[in-house]
XYZ file of N, CA, C and O in Angstrom:
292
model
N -9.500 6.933 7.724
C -9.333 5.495 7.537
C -7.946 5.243 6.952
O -7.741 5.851 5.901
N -6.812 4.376 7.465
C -5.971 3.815 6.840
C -5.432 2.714 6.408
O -5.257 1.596 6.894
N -5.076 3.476 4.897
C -5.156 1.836 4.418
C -3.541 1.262 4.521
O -2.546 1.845 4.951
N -3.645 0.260 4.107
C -2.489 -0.833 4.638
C -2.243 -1.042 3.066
O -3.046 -1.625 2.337
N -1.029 -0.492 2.640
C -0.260 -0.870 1.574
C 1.069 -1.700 1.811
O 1.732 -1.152 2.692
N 1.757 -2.994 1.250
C 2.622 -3.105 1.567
C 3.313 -3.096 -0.471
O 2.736 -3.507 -1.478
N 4.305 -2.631 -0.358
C 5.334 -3.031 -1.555
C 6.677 -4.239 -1.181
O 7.279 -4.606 -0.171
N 6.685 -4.458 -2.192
C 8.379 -5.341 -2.325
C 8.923 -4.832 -3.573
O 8.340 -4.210 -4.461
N 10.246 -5.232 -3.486
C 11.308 -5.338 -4.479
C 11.265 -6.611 -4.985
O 11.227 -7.615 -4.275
N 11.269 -6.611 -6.210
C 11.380 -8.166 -7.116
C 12.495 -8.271 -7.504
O 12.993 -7.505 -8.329
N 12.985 -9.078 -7.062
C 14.399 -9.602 -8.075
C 13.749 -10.290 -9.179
O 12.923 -11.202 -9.127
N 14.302 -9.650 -10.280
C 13.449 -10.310 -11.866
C 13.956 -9.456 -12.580
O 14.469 -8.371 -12.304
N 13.672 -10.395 -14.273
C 14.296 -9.470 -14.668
C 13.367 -8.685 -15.685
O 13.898 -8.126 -16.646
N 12.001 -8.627 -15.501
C 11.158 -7.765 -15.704
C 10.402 -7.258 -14.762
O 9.548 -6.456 -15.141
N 10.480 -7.535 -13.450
C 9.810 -6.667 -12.564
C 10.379 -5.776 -11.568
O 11.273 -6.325 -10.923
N 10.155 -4.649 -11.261
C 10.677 -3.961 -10.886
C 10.511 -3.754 -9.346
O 11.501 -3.599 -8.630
N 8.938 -3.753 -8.735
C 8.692 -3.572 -7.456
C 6.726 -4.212 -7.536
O 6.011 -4.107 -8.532
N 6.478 -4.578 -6.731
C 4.803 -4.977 -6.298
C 4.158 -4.303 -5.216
O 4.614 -4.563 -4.103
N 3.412 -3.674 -5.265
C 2.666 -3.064 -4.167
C 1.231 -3.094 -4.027
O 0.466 -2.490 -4.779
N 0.783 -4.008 -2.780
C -0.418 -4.283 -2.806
C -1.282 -3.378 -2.015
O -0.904 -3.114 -0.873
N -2.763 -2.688 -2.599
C -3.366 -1.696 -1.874
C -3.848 -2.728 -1.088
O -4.009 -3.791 -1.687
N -4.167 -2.703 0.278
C -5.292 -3.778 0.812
C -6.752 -3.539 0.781
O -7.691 -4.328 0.667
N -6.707 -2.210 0.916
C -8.198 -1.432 1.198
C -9.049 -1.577 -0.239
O -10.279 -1.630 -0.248
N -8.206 -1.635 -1.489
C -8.749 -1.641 -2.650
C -8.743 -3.095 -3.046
O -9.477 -3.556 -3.920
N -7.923 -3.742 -2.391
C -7.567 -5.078 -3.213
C -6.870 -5.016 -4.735
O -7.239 -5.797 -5.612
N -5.747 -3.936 -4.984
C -5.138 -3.578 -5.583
C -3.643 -3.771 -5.934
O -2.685 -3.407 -5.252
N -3.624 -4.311 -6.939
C -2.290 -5.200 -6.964
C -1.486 -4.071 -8.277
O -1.845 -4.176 -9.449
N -0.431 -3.073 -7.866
C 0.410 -2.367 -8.690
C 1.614 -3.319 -9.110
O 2.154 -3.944 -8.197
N 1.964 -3.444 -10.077
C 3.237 -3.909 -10.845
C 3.974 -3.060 -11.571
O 3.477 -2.459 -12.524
N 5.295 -2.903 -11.192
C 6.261 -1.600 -11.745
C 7.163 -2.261 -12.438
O 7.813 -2.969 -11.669
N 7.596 -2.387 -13.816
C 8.171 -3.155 -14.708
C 9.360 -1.963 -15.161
O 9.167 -0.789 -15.477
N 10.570 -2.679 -15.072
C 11.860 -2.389 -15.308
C 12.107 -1.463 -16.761
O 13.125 -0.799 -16.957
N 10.619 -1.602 -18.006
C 10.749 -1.257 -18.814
C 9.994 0.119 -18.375
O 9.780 0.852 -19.340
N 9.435 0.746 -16.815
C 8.769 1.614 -16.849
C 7.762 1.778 -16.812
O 7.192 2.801 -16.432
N 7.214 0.610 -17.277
C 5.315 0.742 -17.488
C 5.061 0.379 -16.231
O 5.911 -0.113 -15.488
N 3.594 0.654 -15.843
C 2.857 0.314 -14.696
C 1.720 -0.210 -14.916
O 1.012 0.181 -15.844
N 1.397 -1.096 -14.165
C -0.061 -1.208 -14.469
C -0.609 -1.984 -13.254
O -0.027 -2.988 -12.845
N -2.077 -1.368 -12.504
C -2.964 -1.623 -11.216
C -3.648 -2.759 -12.186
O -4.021 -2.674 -13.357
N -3.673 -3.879 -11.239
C -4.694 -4.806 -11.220
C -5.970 -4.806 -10.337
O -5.626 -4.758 -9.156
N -7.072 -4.835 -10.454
C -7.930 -4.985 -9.641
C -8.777 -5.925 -9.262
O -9.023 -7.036 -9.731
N -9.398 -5.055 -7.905
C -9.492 -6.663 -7.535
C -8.783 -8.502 -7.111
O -9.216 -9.643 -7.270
N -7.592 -7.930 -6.561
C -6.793 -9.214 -6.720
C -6.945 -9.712 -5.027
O -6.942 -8.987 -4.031
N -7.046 -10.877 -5.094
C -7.335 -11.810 -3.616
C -6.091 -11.159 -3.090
O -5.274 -10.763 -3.921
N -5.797 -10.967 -1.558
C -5.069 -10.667 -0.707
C -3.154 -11.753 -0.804
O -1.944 -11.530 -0.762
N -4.270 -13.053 -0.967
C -3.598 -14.242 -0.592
C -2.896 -14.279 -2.309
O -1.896 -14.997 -2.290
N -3.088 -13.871 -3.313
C -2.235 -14.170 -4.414
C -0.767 -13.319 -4.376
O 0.395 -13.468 -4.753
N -1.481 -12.474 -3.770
C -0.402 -10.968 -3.671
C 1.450 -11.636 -2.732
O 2.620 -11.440 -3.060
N 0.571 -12.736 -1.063
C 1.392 -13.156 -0.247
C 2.013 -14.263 -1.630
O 3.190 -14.078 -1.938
N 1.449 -15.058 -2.196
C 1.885 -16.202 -2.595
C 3.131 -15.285 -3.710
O 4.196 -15.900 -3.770
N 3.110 -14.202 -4.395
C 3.785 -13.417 -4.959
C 4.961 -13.370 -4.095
O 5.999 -13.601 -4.715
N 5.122 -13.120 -2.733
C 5.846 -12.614 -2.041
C 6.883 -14.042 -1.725
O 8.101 -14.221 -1.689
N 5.776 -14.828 -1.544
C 7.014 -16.274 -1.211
C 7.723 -16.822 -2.030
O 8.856 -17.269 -1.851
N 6.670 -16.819 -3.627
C 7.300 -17.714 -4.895
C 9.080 -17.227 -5.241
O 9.533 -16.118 -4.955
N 9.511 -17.835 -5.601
C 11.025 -18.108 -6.390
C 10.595 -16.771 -7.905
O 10.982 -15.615 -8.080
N 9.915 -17.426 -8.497
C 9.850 -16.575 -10.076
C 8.938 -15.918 -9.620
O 7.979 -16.373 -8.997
N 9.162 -14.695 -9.904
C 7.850 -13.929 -9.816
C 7.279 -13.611 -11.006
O 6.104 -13.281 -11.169
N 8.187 -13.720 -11.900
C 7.631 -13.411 -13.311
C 6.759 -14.832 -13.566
O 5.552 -14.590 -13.571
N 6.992 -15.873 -13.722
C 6.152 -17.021 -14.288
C 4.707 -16.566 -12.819
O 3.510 -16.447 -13.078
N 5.257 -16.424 -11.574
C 3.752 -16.544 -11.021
C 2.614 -15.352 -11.737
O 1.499 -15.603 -12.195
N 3.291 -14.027 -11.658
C 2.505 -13.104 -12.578
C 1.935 -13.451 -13.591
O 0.861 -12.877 -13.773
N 2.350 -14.466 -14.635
C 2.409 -14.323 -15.843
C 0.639 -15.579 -15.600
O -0.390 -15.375 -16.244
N 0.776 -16.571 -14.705
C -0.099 -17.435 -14.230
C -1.175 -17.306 -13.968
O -2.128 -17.708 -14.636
N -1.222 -16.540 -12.628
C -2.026 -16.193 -11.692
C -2.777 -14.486 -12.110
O -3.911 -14.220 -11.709
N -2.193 -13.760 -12.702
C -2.345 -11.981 -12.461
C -2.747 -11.308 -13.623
O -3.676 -10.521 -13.804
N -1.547 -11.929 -14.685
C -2.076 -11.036 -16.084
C -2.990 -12.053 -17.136
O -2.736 -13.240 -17.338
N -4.008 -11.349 -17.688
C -4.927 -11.853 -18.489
C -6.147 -12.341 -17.079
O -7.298 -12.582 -17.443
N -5.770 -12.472 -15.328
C -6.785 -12.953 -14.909
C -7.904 -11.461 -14.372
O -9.130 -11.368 -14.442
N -7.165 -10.739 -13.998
C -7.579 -9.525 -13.812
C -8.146 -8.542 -14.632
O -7.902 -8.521 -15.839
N -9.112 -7.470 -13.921
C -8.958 -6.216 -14.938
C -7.720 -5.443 -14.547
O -7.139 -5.770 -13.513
N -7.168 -4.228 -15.447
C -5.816 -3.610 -15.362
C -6.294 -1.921 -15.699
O -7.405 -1.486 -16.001
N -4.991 -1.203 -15.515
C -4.924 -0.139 -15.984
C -3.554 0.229 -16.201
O -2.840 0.391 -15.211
N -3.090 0.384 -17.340
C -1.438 0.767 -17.597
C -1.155 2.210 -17.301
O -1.887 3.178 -17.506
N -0.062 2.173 -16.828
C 0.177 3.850 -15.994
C 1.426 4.083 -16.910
O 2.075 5.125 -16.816
């Protein structure tokens, strides 16, 4: 079975790169300071709206952290 991951590059100045699992519904965030951390469970469609928005930091900060469960890597 394969799964369909896509990543981006964030221009920000705390994020580093986004990569969404599809198969898991898994939303990775790679932060400039190094840390990582999988969100789970995240709708498909928050991940795209990530991809279109201007700030990615205010949409994260909105939509992703505190709404999810996480795991810091």
């Amino acid at each position: 079975m394969n799964t369909l991951t896509q990543t981006i590059t964030v221009n920000s100045t705390a994020i580093k790169s986004a990569q969404y699992i599809t198969e898991e519904n898994r939303l990775r965030l790679s932060f400039k300071n190094n840390h990582e951390y999988d969100y789970f469970n995240v709708p498909l469609h928050l991940f795209d709206g990530l991809v279109a928005v201007a700030s990615k930091g205010q949409y994260i900060n909105k939509y992703i952290i505190g709404e999810f469960k996480f795991k810091k890597y």
